[in-house]
Amino acid sequence: ALNNVTDLIFVTDPLTKEILYANKSFCETTGLRSIRGCTCYGSLRKRATPCTNCQNMQAFENGFQITHNNLKLEAASYAVKSAPVQVGDKVYNLNIMKEREDYQHQQFSSPLSLSSAVEPAELYALLAKNNEDPNLQLYNALCLLGRLAQADTVSVYEPKKMLKHSGSAYLRTVFYAQNQKSDLSDRPEDDLSSELVSKLFNEPSEVYLDESGLSRNAVLSPLLLTELKTLKSYPLQHHEQIIGRLFLRNPKPELLSEHQKELQLVVTLIEHLLIVKQQASELYHLKNSDNLTKTANRNALMQDLVEYDQLERVGVILVNLNGLKHINHYEGFAVGDKALVQTCELIKQIIDDQASLYRVSGDEFLCVCCEIEQSEFTQKANALSLLLSHETNFSAAVGSAYTATSGQFSVLMQLAQSDMFTHKREYYRRHPVNERYRNDKDDVLDMVSVEKINELLENHSFSLRYQPKYSLQRYGVSGAEALIRLELEGRLIAANDFIPTLDAAHLTYLIDYFVIEQVCAKLRERIDKGLKIVPISCNLSRHTLVRQDFLSRLKSIFAKYQIPYQLVPLELSERSNSLYHKELTDVCIALATHGFILTIDDFGVAQANIWALSDLPVSEIKFDKKLIDSLNRQNNFKIITILNVMVTLCNKMHIKTIAEGVDRKEQRDILEKIGCSEIQGYYYSKPIPEEAFYRLL
């Protein structure tokens, strides 16, 4: 379809500038027969190196940025706008080239045919186009201003501190050129010298300079002395603070006077649009930063992964605060927050400004050191490990990894994580904070590696227990929940004694896939024999859900055994705050779209109850045991009322309700009376071996 579009459209890699796609109009106009190995700067500018003033990384989110407004190809001139688009985990640049009008040969007795009595509504109407994107609005406003004053160029400069950019203290962010003879967009010095911009930027009032004034105010290059005759500049302010500066290069003095009111109105609108643009940019950066430590967050890391994967000589340091949950529980969240902030400050003391620091989870920081030699990186990692291990009030486990080869970033992350958990095991052996980490259970800590878990799986050390679910409508076994158990040296270890450890190490996905495959294999066996089957639900860790290959891996298991998705409901724990993450919501929507049954486990113990019901495509909820235990109280009117309301609400939304932890007949009777669909608990059965469950069935 894009080959039928007259606009020139092409897609580039934002780092290498390589052209990855081009439509028919682009190829015909540029004379390209093949885009293989072609770059935008080579094809469009006939350059051997990237353009010195490339602005295609300034746009934020999906907003378009005018990257070139006067690109000449043959006899035509084009405006180019670009926007970042994400496909999977990679970010590309979508570029659209539109042929622009030839203003040079148009005669304006009064630019835009506007009189001094022009209605403000007319100007607002001209600026209403593209109102969803402040970048395009600003560009439209600059075009209008340039035509009103017949200036050669119109530029907006902003302070570097408001932008993620290095170099000069001020950066030209929006640019319009009227005269096609002068192609200024690729000059290293922009259309104005940095000295001139710096001297005028903080002037609180309008400035008009002729040639003599220009010579006094800045050291100009011979090129600018020749081409810059007059300059009109306006401050752009917000709350009495200068947030930008507007420059009109070589405007017509008589038009500045004749259309003073119109010009001032457009300048006011530009000032407003710049405020909107900067606020939108600030919101974007807030979305990608951690409010407590003021570092970048996991969302920012996911966007930067593409860039890191192409770098050589890169090192990764992973820092995990030891015992943060213990600190929060016994000393308070204020103490825990202070420890996180101190950890962040200590990391910054060791790494330099060239390194990027992210808070990737509640207790974990990731530091990426780019373009660094291995010896220097090792020195920094060792110094950080030593510093954090001797901190008085807290300590942290540090893992690191280095590579000199590009394309290895995901491997680096895994190596750093493995190294970090090696140090974490040592810490918990020395400082057991609860039963799970005592020395007589070192074998559980030794599991924290992919190799060890795979070894245990191959040796059949893991086995399944099924806890039956009973229907309160049909009075019989309606399903079961598959639970994992570990047997080591003749001891049976419950999931609560090893799953939290694996969950902290982000390794529960190995167990999750194993359980699902075992359940599907058994269901296939019984289907082939014509035996009775019921749905068997499986638990999923939040870390499993956000893995890149999760959905494809899950579907491949079901395809291998040809099991309908509805036979294996997937239970997601509501205890995790990660359920609020957009990526998890997206995964849940994808799962439901494919036909999987989603169950919210532990419902009622976190703060996401109504949110989970309204936003997540769930088919079942399972009331947490704590709610069911409350039914045992003598004064249980409130909890019965709450459960009754929740069951009624779920029934109206066609969501099945399940109660877990039902140990007494009184609980069972209440749940049946309020209309709960299924129950699970010791009143009917403890978790039993797989074969025992199917005999029961």
XYZ file of C-alpha atoms in Angstrom:
697
model
C 0.000 0.000 0.000
C 2.863 2.422 0.738
C 4.102 2.022 -2.848
C 0.968 3.872 -3.994
C 1.714 6.881 -1.753
C 3.240 9.886 -3.516
C 5.107 10.998 -0.386
C 8.619 9.623 -0.039
C 8.628 7.164 2.894
C 11.613 5.303 4.306
C 12.595 3.570 7.555
C 16.073 3.821 9.070
C 18.086 2.377 11.916
C 18.487 5.336 14.335
C 22.056 4.356 15.198
C 23.622 3.255 11.918
C 21.319 5.406 9.693
C 20.968 2.387 7.391
C 17.826 2.385 5.227
C 15.766 -0.703 6.075
C 12.699 0.052 3.948
C 11.831 2.531 1.196
C 8.628 2.886 -0.808
C 8.431 3.139 -4.607
C 8.291 6.956 -4.651
C 11.468 7.178 -2.592
C 13.397 4.776 -4.821
C 12.261 6.483 -8.028
C 13.073 9.987 -6.781
C 16.495 9.072 -5.383
C 17.378 6.701 -8.219
C 17.959 3.756 -5.892
C 17.623 0.295 -7.382
C 18.360 -1.442 -4.093
C 18.471 -0.199 -0.503
C 20.976 -2.858 0.557
C 23.824 -1.100 2.360
C 22.363 2.369 1.732
C 22.205 5.080 4.381
C 20.000 8.156 4.552
C 22.976 10.524 4.495
C 24.529 8.726 1.540
C 21.348 8.418 -0.536
C 19.867 11.835 0.174
C 22.894 14.021 0.865
C 25.634 12.167 -1.023
C 27.722 12.288 2.134
C 30.314 9.766 3.284
C 29.573 10.441 6.972
C 26.383 11.153 8.960
C 25.005 14.702 8.876
C 26.588 16.862 11.541
C 23.264 18.239 12.733
C 21.111 15.103 12.596
C 18.050 15.727 14.760
C 16.134 12.493 14.250
C 16.599 11.418 17.879
C 14.985 14.540 19.382
C 11.376 13.409 18.991
C 9.859 11.773 22.059
C 7.406 8.881 22.185
C 5.499 8.772 18.879
C 5.712 12.504 18.148
C 7.046 13.627 14.778
C 10.103 15.871 14.650
C 10.927 18.103 11.661
C 14.458 16.912 10.893
C 14.892 18.800 7.632
C 12.652 21.378 5.993
C 14.658 22.218 2.894
C 16.138 19.013 1.449
C 16.814 19.467 -2.259
C 16.527 16.508 -4.649
C 16.843 17.367 -8.353
C 14.541 20.342 -8.974
C 12.298 19.834 -5.954
C 12.679 20.646 -2.283
C 11.281 18.517 0.556
C 10.392 18.783 4.209
C 11.308 15.665 6.218
C 9.604 14.642 9.436
C 10.659 11.654 11.530
C 9.248 9.690 14.449
C 10.562 6.752 16.514
C 8.471 3.583 16.135
C 8.950 0.441 18.202
C 8.639 -3.024 16.668
C 9.135 -5.721 19.282
C 12.207 -4.708 21.271
C 13.759 -2.582 18.518
C 13.227 1.102 17.794
C 13.342 2.417 14.229
C 12.867 5.828 12.612
C 9.896 6.353 10.305
C 10.650 9.197 7.871
C 8.124 10.952 5.615
C 9.238 13.425 2.926
C 6.711 15.899 1.502
C 7.445 18.244 -1.370
C 7.351 21.797 -0.038
C 6.124 24.940 -1.718
C 8.558 27.264 -3.475
C 8.172 30.393 -1.386
C 11.092 32.077 -3.150
C 9.080 32.903 -6.256
C 5.856 33.947 -4.503
C 5.250 37.641 -4.171
C 3.620 38.856 -0.964
C 2.456 42.446 -0.968
C 1.343 41.655 2.555
C 2.527 38.221 3.725
C -0.380 35.749 3.935
C -2.630 38.638 2.857
C -3.000 39.624 6.508
C -3.730 43.179 7.549
C -2.916 44.842 10.831
C -6.528 44.251 11.823
C -6.270 40.487 11.392
C -8.528 38.479 13.684
C -6.656 36.253 16.194
C -8.976 33.393 15.227
C -7.396 33.310 11.756
C -3.944 32.712 13.199
C -5.246 30.078 15.627
C -6.894 28.275 12.722
C -3.587 28.140 10.845
C -1.895 26.629 13.895
C -4.627 24.080 14.625
C -3.169 21.478 12.234
C -1.245 18.608 13.860
C -2.384 19.829 17.261
C -1.618 16.427 18.793
C 2.118 17.010 18.346
C 3.815 20.145 19.772
C 6.845 19.623 17.488
C 4.734 19.969 14.360
C 2.746 22.835 15.857
C 5.950 24.733 16.558
C 7.188 24.148 13.042
C 3.899 25.448 11.589
C 4.161 28.531 13.786
C 7.735 29.194 12.656
C 6.659 28.898 9.015
C 3.934 31.482 9.643
C 6.302 33.827 11.462
C 8.955 33.531 8.745
C 6.464 34.370 6.041
C 5.037 37.321 7.988
C 8.493 38.890 8.402
C 9.983 37.380 5.192
C 12.969 36.241 7.241
C 15.593 33.911 5.764
C 15.348 31.580 8.731
C 13.473 31.327 12.010
C 14.983 29.319 14.865
C 14.061 28.302 18.406
C 16.910 27.585 20.813
C 16.442 25.858 24.158
C 18.797 25.373 27.136
C 20.712 22.108 27.074
C 19.624 21.363 30.652
C 16.049 20.958 29.411
C 17.176 18.437 26.823
C 19.137 15.176 26.991
C 21.883 16.528 24.797
C 25.584 17.272 25.038
C 27.633 20.000 23.403
C 26.726 23.694 23.405
C 24.820 25.224 26.313
C 21.938 25.928 23.921
C 20.527 23.739 21.193
C 18.508 24.700 18.133
C 15.423 22.495 18.347
C 13.044 23.935 15.736
C 14.150 25.497 12.442
C 12.494 27.025 9.373
C 14.264 28.299 6.217
C 12.439 30.250 3.527
C 15.160 30.874 0.979
C 15.913 27.686 -0.944
C 19.262 29.049 -2.153
C 20.670 28.710 1.331
C 20.854 25.209 2.790
C 21.786 25.932 6.401
C 20.516 22.828 8.161
C 23.756 20.854 7.933
C 26.260 23.485 9.020
C 28.095 22.654 12.233
C 27.508 26.228 13.476
C 23.768 26.083 12.667
C 22.304 29.297 11.244
C 23.701 31.383 14.145
C 26.951 31.259 16.044
C 26.916 29.773 19.547
C 28.574 32.968 20.867
C 25.744 35.116 19.564
C 23.046 32.788 20.915
C 24.733 32.660 24.336
C 25.016 36.449 24.593
C 21.404 37.103 23.671
C 19.682 34.093 25.230
C 18.983 35.495 28.702
C 18.037 39.019 27.575
C 14.593 39.611 29.137
C 13.284 41.740 26.261
C 13.126 41.793 22.472
C 16.367 42.543 20.625
C 16.891 43.983 17.126
C 20.442 44.098 15.747
C 21.727 45.520 12.487
C 25.226 44.814 11.124
C 26.974 47.123 13.553
C 25.098 45.656 16.503
C 25.910 42.140 15.385
C 29.618 42.939 15.142
C 29.636 44.347 18.673
C 27.715 41.451 20.223
C 29.477 38.397 18.867
C 32.557 37.093 17.104
C 31.084 35.973 13.795
C 32.589 33.710 11.159
C 33.255 35.278 7.729
C 30.335 33.263 6.366
C 27.917 34.719 8.911
C 29.327 38.238 8.487
C 28.509 37.935 4.792
C 25.047 36.429 5.133
C 23.719 37.831 8.440
C 22.629 41.448 8.024
C 19.877 41.894 10.626
C 18.536 39.858 13.511
C 15.297 40.016 15.484
C 15.064 37.996 18.690
C 12.272 37.346 21.210
C 12.549 35.773 24.682
C 10.217 32.826 25.363
C 9.256 32.704 29.037
C 7.307 30.634 31.539
C 6.741 31.871 35.106
C 9.282 34.652 34.488
C 11.945 32.107 33.534
C 13.431 32.114 30.046
C 12.824 28.671 28.564
C 13.842 29.440 24.994
C 14.789 32.145 22.509
C 13.321 32.894 19.097
C 15.564 34.256 16.333
C 14.498 35.762 12.979
C 17.433 35.905 10.590
C 17.402 38.813 8.101
C 13.734 39.836 8.521
C 12.406 42.794 6.499
C 12.544 45.793 8.895
C 9.484 47.446 7.369
C 7.425 44.255 7.876
C 8.506 44.023 11.505
C 6.964 47.434 12.044
C 3.932 46.966 9.798
C 2.874 43.638 11.306
C 4.001 44.151 14.882
C 0.679 42.979 16.398
C 0.452 39.867 14.241
C 4.078 38.995 14.943
C 3.617 39.412 18.679
C 0.552 37.187 18.616
C 2.434 34.428 16.789
C 5.385 34.786 19.190
C 2.979 34.390 22.119
C 1.593 31.235 20.546
C 5.109 29.892 19.959
C 5.890 30.584 23.622
C 2.805 28.599 24.642
C 3.658 25.738 22.277
C 7.201 25.544 23.634
C 5.782 25.256 27.163
C 3.516 22.417 25.997
C 6.435 20.714 24.227
C 8.698 20.937 27.270
C 5.950 19.727 29.603
C 5.257 16.761 27.313
C 8.964 16.006 27.229
C 9.156 16.288 31.024
C 6.243 13.860 31.412
C 8.012 11.461 29.066
C 11.179 11.623 31.153
C 9.180 11.189 34.377
C 7.710 8.027 32.890
C 11.249 6.783 32.362
C 12.754 7.791 35.700
C 12.559 6.527 39.272
C 10.973 9.077 41.580
C 12.875 7.992 44.716
C 16.458 7.776 43.456
C 16.102 10.115 40.432
C 17.733 7.533 38.187
C 16.364 5.998 34.998
C 13.922 3.126 35.466
C 13.297 -0.257 33.844
C 11.097 1.305 31.173
C 14.026 3.497 30.091
C 16.337 0.471 30.060
C 14.002 -1.429 27.714
C 14.217 1.470 25.250
C 18.018 1.673 25.512
C 18.673 -2.062 25.018
C 18.847 -1.716 21.228
C 21.636 0.833 21.486
C 23.590 -1.150 24.101
C 23.440 -4.318 22.028
C 25.353 -2.604 19.216
C 28.173 -1.306 21.410
C 31.618 -2.790 21.850
C 33.701 -2.598 25.040
C 30.730 -2.463 27.412
C 30.425 -3.592 31.038
C 27.391 -4.285 33.210
C 27.215 -4.007 37.011
C 24.153 -5.359 38.831
C 23.611 -4.233 42.434
C 20.977 -5.860 44.658
C 20.317 -4.487 48.126
C 20.506 -7.306 50.682
C 17.493 -7.911 52.889
C 15.427 -4.896 51.786
C 12.191 -6.717 52.626
C 13.564 -7.436 56.119
C 14.540 -3.757 56.554
C 11.112 -2.532 55.413
C 9.302 -4.970 57.701
C 11.270 -4.458 60.909
C 12.658 -0.928 60.564
C 10.074 0.751 58.342
C 9.832 1.830 54.726
C 11.521 5.180 55.454
C 14.688 3.324 56.484
C 14.435 1.097 53.424
C 14.041 4.120 51.123
C 17.043 5.777 52.762
C 19.124 2.644 52.122
C 18.100 2.687 48.446
C 19.039 6.350 48.056
C 22.392 5.773 49.806
C 23.088 2.779 47.571
C 22.425 4.929 44.523
C 24.749 7.680 45.803
C 27.518 5.168 46.517
C 27.228 3.761 42.987
C 27.505 7.293 41.564
C 30.683 7.857 43.593
C 32.386 4.993 41.759
C 31.041 5.265 38.197
C 31.536 8.365 36.039
C 29.058 10.482 34.112
C 29.509 8.368 30.979
C 27.872 5.368 32.665
C 24.094 4.935 32.758
C 22.371 3.946 35.999
C 18.918 2.341 36.204
C 16.723 1.198 39.071
C 15.343 -1.932 37.437
C 13.286 -3.267 40.362
C 12.474 -2.514 43.987
C 15.889 -3.517 45.337
C 18.036 -3.705 42.210
C 20.181 -1.259 40.230
C 21.849 -1.760 36.864
C 24.878 0.216 35.751
C 25.985 0.166 32.091
C 29.523 1.378 31.362
C 30.072 2.092 27.661
C 33.289 2.428 25.661
C 35.445 1.329 28.586
C 38.525 -0.886 28.778
C 38.199 -4.124 30.729
C 40.896 -3.233 33.265
C 39.191 0.067 34.125
C 35.776 -1.592 34.329
C 37.065 -4.384 36.612
C 38.602 -1.777 38.905
C 35.289 0.086 39.190
C 33.257 -3.100 39.779
C 35.653 -4.314 42.498
C 35.702 -0.908 44.199
C 31.902 -0.788 44.209
C 31.639 -4.318 45.617
C 34.105 -3.478 48.384
C 32.358 -0.204 49.230
C 28.870 -1.716 49.418
C 29.973 -4.758 51.430
C 31.356 -2.510 54.205
C 28.457 -0.054 54.457
C 27.417 0.205 58.131
C 23.616 0.173 57.903
C 23.115 -2.104 54.905
C 24.949 -4.084 52.255
C 24.438 -5.092 48.653
C 25.376 -7.985 46.403
C 27.280 -6.900 43.309
C 27.637 -8.843 40.061
C 29.488 -7.735 36.946
C 30.329 -8.845 33.416
C 32.252 -7.359 30.483
C 32.473 -7.878 26.731
C 34.461 -6.315 23.922
C 32.075 -7.668 21.260
C 28.777 -6.161 20.133
C 25.545 -8.143 20.144
C 26.255 -9.713 23.548
C 24.256 -7.494 25.894
C 21.645 -10.100 26.846
C 24.431 -12.564 27.651
C 26.140 -9.864 29.739
C 22.977 -9.370 31.767
C 22.727 -13.096 32.512
C 26.393 -13.334 33.522
C 26.137 -10.290 35.790
C 22.980 -11.696 37.368
C 24.628 -15.057 38.010
C 27.633 -13.328 39.573
C 25.369 -11.176 41.736
C 23.433 -14.173 43.084
C 26.689 -15.935 43.946
C 27.484 -13.032 46.278
C 23.889 -12.953 47.538
C 24.047 -16.616 48.567
C 27.198 -15.902 50.538
C 25.484 -12.997 52.309
C 22.427 -15.022 53.346
C 24.590 -17.848 54.614
C 26.349 -15.366 56.900
C 23.201 -13.419 57.776
C 20.181 -15.760 57.789
C 17.155 -13.466 58.118
C 14.614 -16.266 58.316
C 14.214 -20.041 58.215
C 14.676 -20.175 54.466
C 18.309 -19.105 54.581
C 19.702 -21.091 57.509
C 22.900 -23.014 56.959
C 21.174 -26.397 57.100
C 19.288 -25.347 53.953
C 22.284 -24.290 51.890
C 21.169 -26.775 49.253
C 18.229 -24.467 48.465
C 20.590 -21.540 47.963
C 22.784 -23.727 45.782
C 19.846 -24.077 43.388
C 20.201 -20.460 42.252
C 21.672 -21.189 38.815
C 20.224 -22.335 35.520
C 22.633 -25.271 35.380
C 21.693 -26.555 38.861
C 17.943 -26.320 38.215
C 18.279 -28.126 34.887
C 20.321 -30.811 36.643
C 17.594 -31.276 39.264
C 14.948 -31.451 36.547
C 16.894 -34.136 34.681
C 17.308 -36.129 37.905
C 13.541 -36.015 38.553
C 14.064 -34.153 41.820
C 10.982 -32.055 41.076
C 7.531 -33.615 41.193
C 3.935 -32.447 41.083
C 1.183 -32.488 43.680
C -2.414 -31.812 42.688
C -4.814 -30.050 45.050
C -8.394 -30.824 43.976
C -11.019 -28.147 43.372
C -14.648 -28.987 44.175
C -17.694 -27.520 42.486
C -20.345 -26.197 44.866
C -22.947 -26.483 42.099
C -22.217 -29.974 40.797
C -20.858 -31.403 44.099
C -17.809 -33.099 42.633
C -14.190 -32.676 41.582
C -14.127 -29.896 38.965
C -10.393 -29.425 38.561
C -7.097 -29.106 40.401
C -4.114 -26.842 40.925
C -0.696 -28.262 40.040
C 1.858 -27.566 42.796
C 5.606 -28.152 42.579
C 7.627 -30.042 45.203
C 11.370 -30.642 45.494
C 12.986 -33.758 46.935
C 16.606 -33.483 48.086
C 18.420 -36.288 49.908
C 15.159 -37.896 50.929
C 13.619 -34.655 52.218
C 10.492 -33.253 50.574
C 10.797 -29.461 50.362
C 7.623 -27.393 49.943
C 7.404 -24.687 47.300
C 7.382 -21.910 49.917
C 10.918 -22.914 50.906
C 12.512 -22.562 47.466
C 10.210 -20.644 45.092
C 10.853 -17.223 46.762
C 14.600 -17.808 46.363
C 14.223 -18.681 42.677
C 11.777 -15.830 42.207
C 14.327 -13.353 43.580
C 16.839 -14.772 41.100
C 14.311 -14.496 38.212
C 14.687 -18.242 37.584
C 11.145 -19.420 38.303
C 10.449 -19.553 34.577
C 12.333 -22.868 34.443
C 9.940 -24.340 37.020
C 6.863 -22.767 35.405
C 7.614 -24.275 31.989
C 8.345 -27.655 33.595
C 5.006 -27.722 35.442
C 2.999 -26.714 32.352
C 4.705 -29.344 30.215
C 4.144 -32.094 32.810
C 0.456 -31.174 33.090
C -0.015 -31.107 29.304
C 1.797 -34.444 28.881
C -0.453 -36.136 31.451
C -3.603 -34.649 29.916
C -2.525 -35.904 26.482
C -1.936 -39.393 27.895
C -5.420 -39.539 29.435
C -7.107 -38.117 26.337
C -5.427 -40.781 24.172
C -6.687 -43.497 26.563
C -10.210 -42.078 26.643
C -10.019 -41.347 30.378
C -11.762 -38.541 32.236
C -9.991 -35.166 32.423
C -10.651 -31.848 34.180
C -8.888 -28.433 33.943
C -5.533 -28.345 35.773
C -4.376 -24.822 36.613
C -0.702 -23.818 36.719
C 0.941 -20.885 38.507
C 3.026 -18.346 36.605
C 5.662 -16.055 38.069
C 5.613 -12.405 37.037
C 9.182 -12.894 35.785
C 8.006 -15.668 33.477
C 5.229 -13.491 32.068
C 7.549 -10.668 30.986
C 10.093 -12.881 29.233
C 10.365 -12.030 25.547
C 9.805 -15.595 24.393
C 7.039 -16.385 26.901
C 3.994 -16.472 24.615
C 5.733 -18.372 21.810
C 7.246 -20.859 24.283
C 3.865 -21.389 25.958
C 2.057 -21.954 22.649
C 4.731 -24.410 21.500
C 4.168 -26.580 24.609
C 0.425 -26.717 23.993
C 0.986 -27.409 20.285
C 3.411 -30.237 21.113
C 0.746 -32.104 23.109
C -2.266 -30.719 21.192
C -3.969 -29.559 24.388
C -6.770 -26.945 24.224
C -5.754 -23.773 26.039
C -8.908 -23.868 28.185
C -7.765 -27.087 29.903
C -4.875 -25.347 31.674
C -5.931 -22.090 33.403
C -2.958 -19.828 34.176
C -2.858 -18.438 37.734
C -1.269 -15.003 38.266
C -0.544 -13.838 41.782
C -2.075 -10.511 42.766
C 0.561 -10.040 45.492
C 3.004 -8.649 42.959
C 3.026 -4.917 42.357
C 4.371 -5.813 38.929
C 0.787 -6.470 37.901
C 0.559 -2.709 37.494
C 3.225 -2.717 34.815
C 1.958 -2.068 31.327
C 4.060 -4.892 29.903
C 2.274 -7.417 32.134
C -1.104 -6.016 31.176
C -0.164 -6.350 27.510
C 0.895 -9.976 28.052
C -2.393 -10.775 29.798
C -4.370 -9.241 26.949
C -2.350 -11.260 24.434
C -2.954 -14.465 26.407
C -6.697 -13.856 26.607
C -6.812 -12.975 22.902
C -5.285 -16.361 22.077
C -7.894 -18.107 24.240
C -6.026 -18.830 27.491
C -7.958 -18.812 30.776
C -6.465 -16.330 33.278
C -6.990 -16.631 37.036
C -6.060 -13.941 39.566
C -4.624 -15.817 42.540
C -4.482 -14.442 46.123
C -7.363 -12.087 45.330
C -8.144 -9.651 48.141
C -4.742 -9.303 49.832
C -3.226 -6.609 47.629
C -4.491 -3.214 46.460
C -5.391 -4.115 42.876
C -8.774 -5.781 43.333
C -11.058 -3.530 41.316
C -8.233 -2.589 38.956
C -7.579 -6.262 38.176
C -11.252 -6.909 37.459
C -11.674 -3.817 35.287
C -8.436 -3.828 33.282
C -7.200 -7.418 33.127
C -9.036 -9.930 30.894
C -9.471 -12.473 33.703
C -11.857 -15.444 33.609
C -11.476 -16.542 37.241
C -10.494 -15.104 40.612
C -9.336 -17.073 43.627
C -10.066 -15.564 47.053
C -7.003 -15.614 49.289
C -6.896 -17.931 52.331
C -6.722 -14.922 54.677
C -10.212 -13.868 53.592
C -11.529 -17.405 54.049
C -9.902 -17.665 57.499
C -11.840 -14.519 58.514
C -15.058 -16.493 58.123
C -14.076 -18.383 61.295
C -14.500 -15.284 63.449
C -17.588 -14.997 65.605
C -18.359 -11.552 64.233
C -17.980 -12.369 60.541
C -20.842 -10.278 59.154
C -18.555 -7.785 57.369
C -16.379 -10.359 55.592
C -19.473 -12.343 54.524
C -20.993 -9.141 53.103
C -17.773 -8.281 51.247
C -17.452 -11.758 49.762
C -21.125 -11.760 48.833
C -20.748 -8.453 46.962
C -17.603 -9.672 45.181
C -19.223 -12.963 44.130
C -22.306 -11.129 42.827
C -20.111 -8.661 40.933
C -18.049 -11.450 39.380
C -21.141 -13.425 38.396
C -22.454 -10.383 36.518
C -19.143 -10.176 34.638
C -19.138 -13.952 33.999
C -16.007 -14.398 36.127
C -15.744 -17.691 38.043
C -15.047 -17.387 41.797
C -12.852 -19.898 43.644
C -12.096 -19.961 47.388
C -8.804 -21.459 48.568
C -7.839 -22.494 52.077
C -11.266 -23.897 52.954
C -10.595 -26.048 56.040
C -13.990 -26.191 57.788
C -17.551 -27.149 56.964
C -18.801 -23.758 58.244
C -16.659 -21.988 55.641
C -17.874 -24.308 52.909
C -21.549 -23.708 53.806
C -21.172 -19.910 53.801
C -19.410 -19.965 50.438
C -22.098 -22.168 48.930
C -24.810 -19.856 50.259
C -23.297 -16.706 48.710
C -22.869 -18.446 45.342
C -19.122 -19.134 45.144
C -18.385 -21.476 42.216
C -15.570 -23.684 43.522
C -13.610 -24.332 46.702
C -10.162 -25.707 47.390
C -8.648 -26.645 50.735
C -7.962 -29.247 53.404
C -11.689 -29.680 54.140
C -11.823 -31.801 50.983
C -8.212 -32.703 50.270
C -4.601 -31.783 50.824
C -2.289 -31.651 47.785
C -1.854 -35.274 46.666
C 0.411 -37.046 44.133
C -0.626 -36.883 40.484
C -1.671 -40.558 40.230
C -3.669 -40.328 43.469
C -5.576 -37.347 42.103
C -6.521 -39.141 38.903
C -7.635 -42.171 40.911
C -9.828 -39.809 42.941
C -11.174 -38.314 39.736
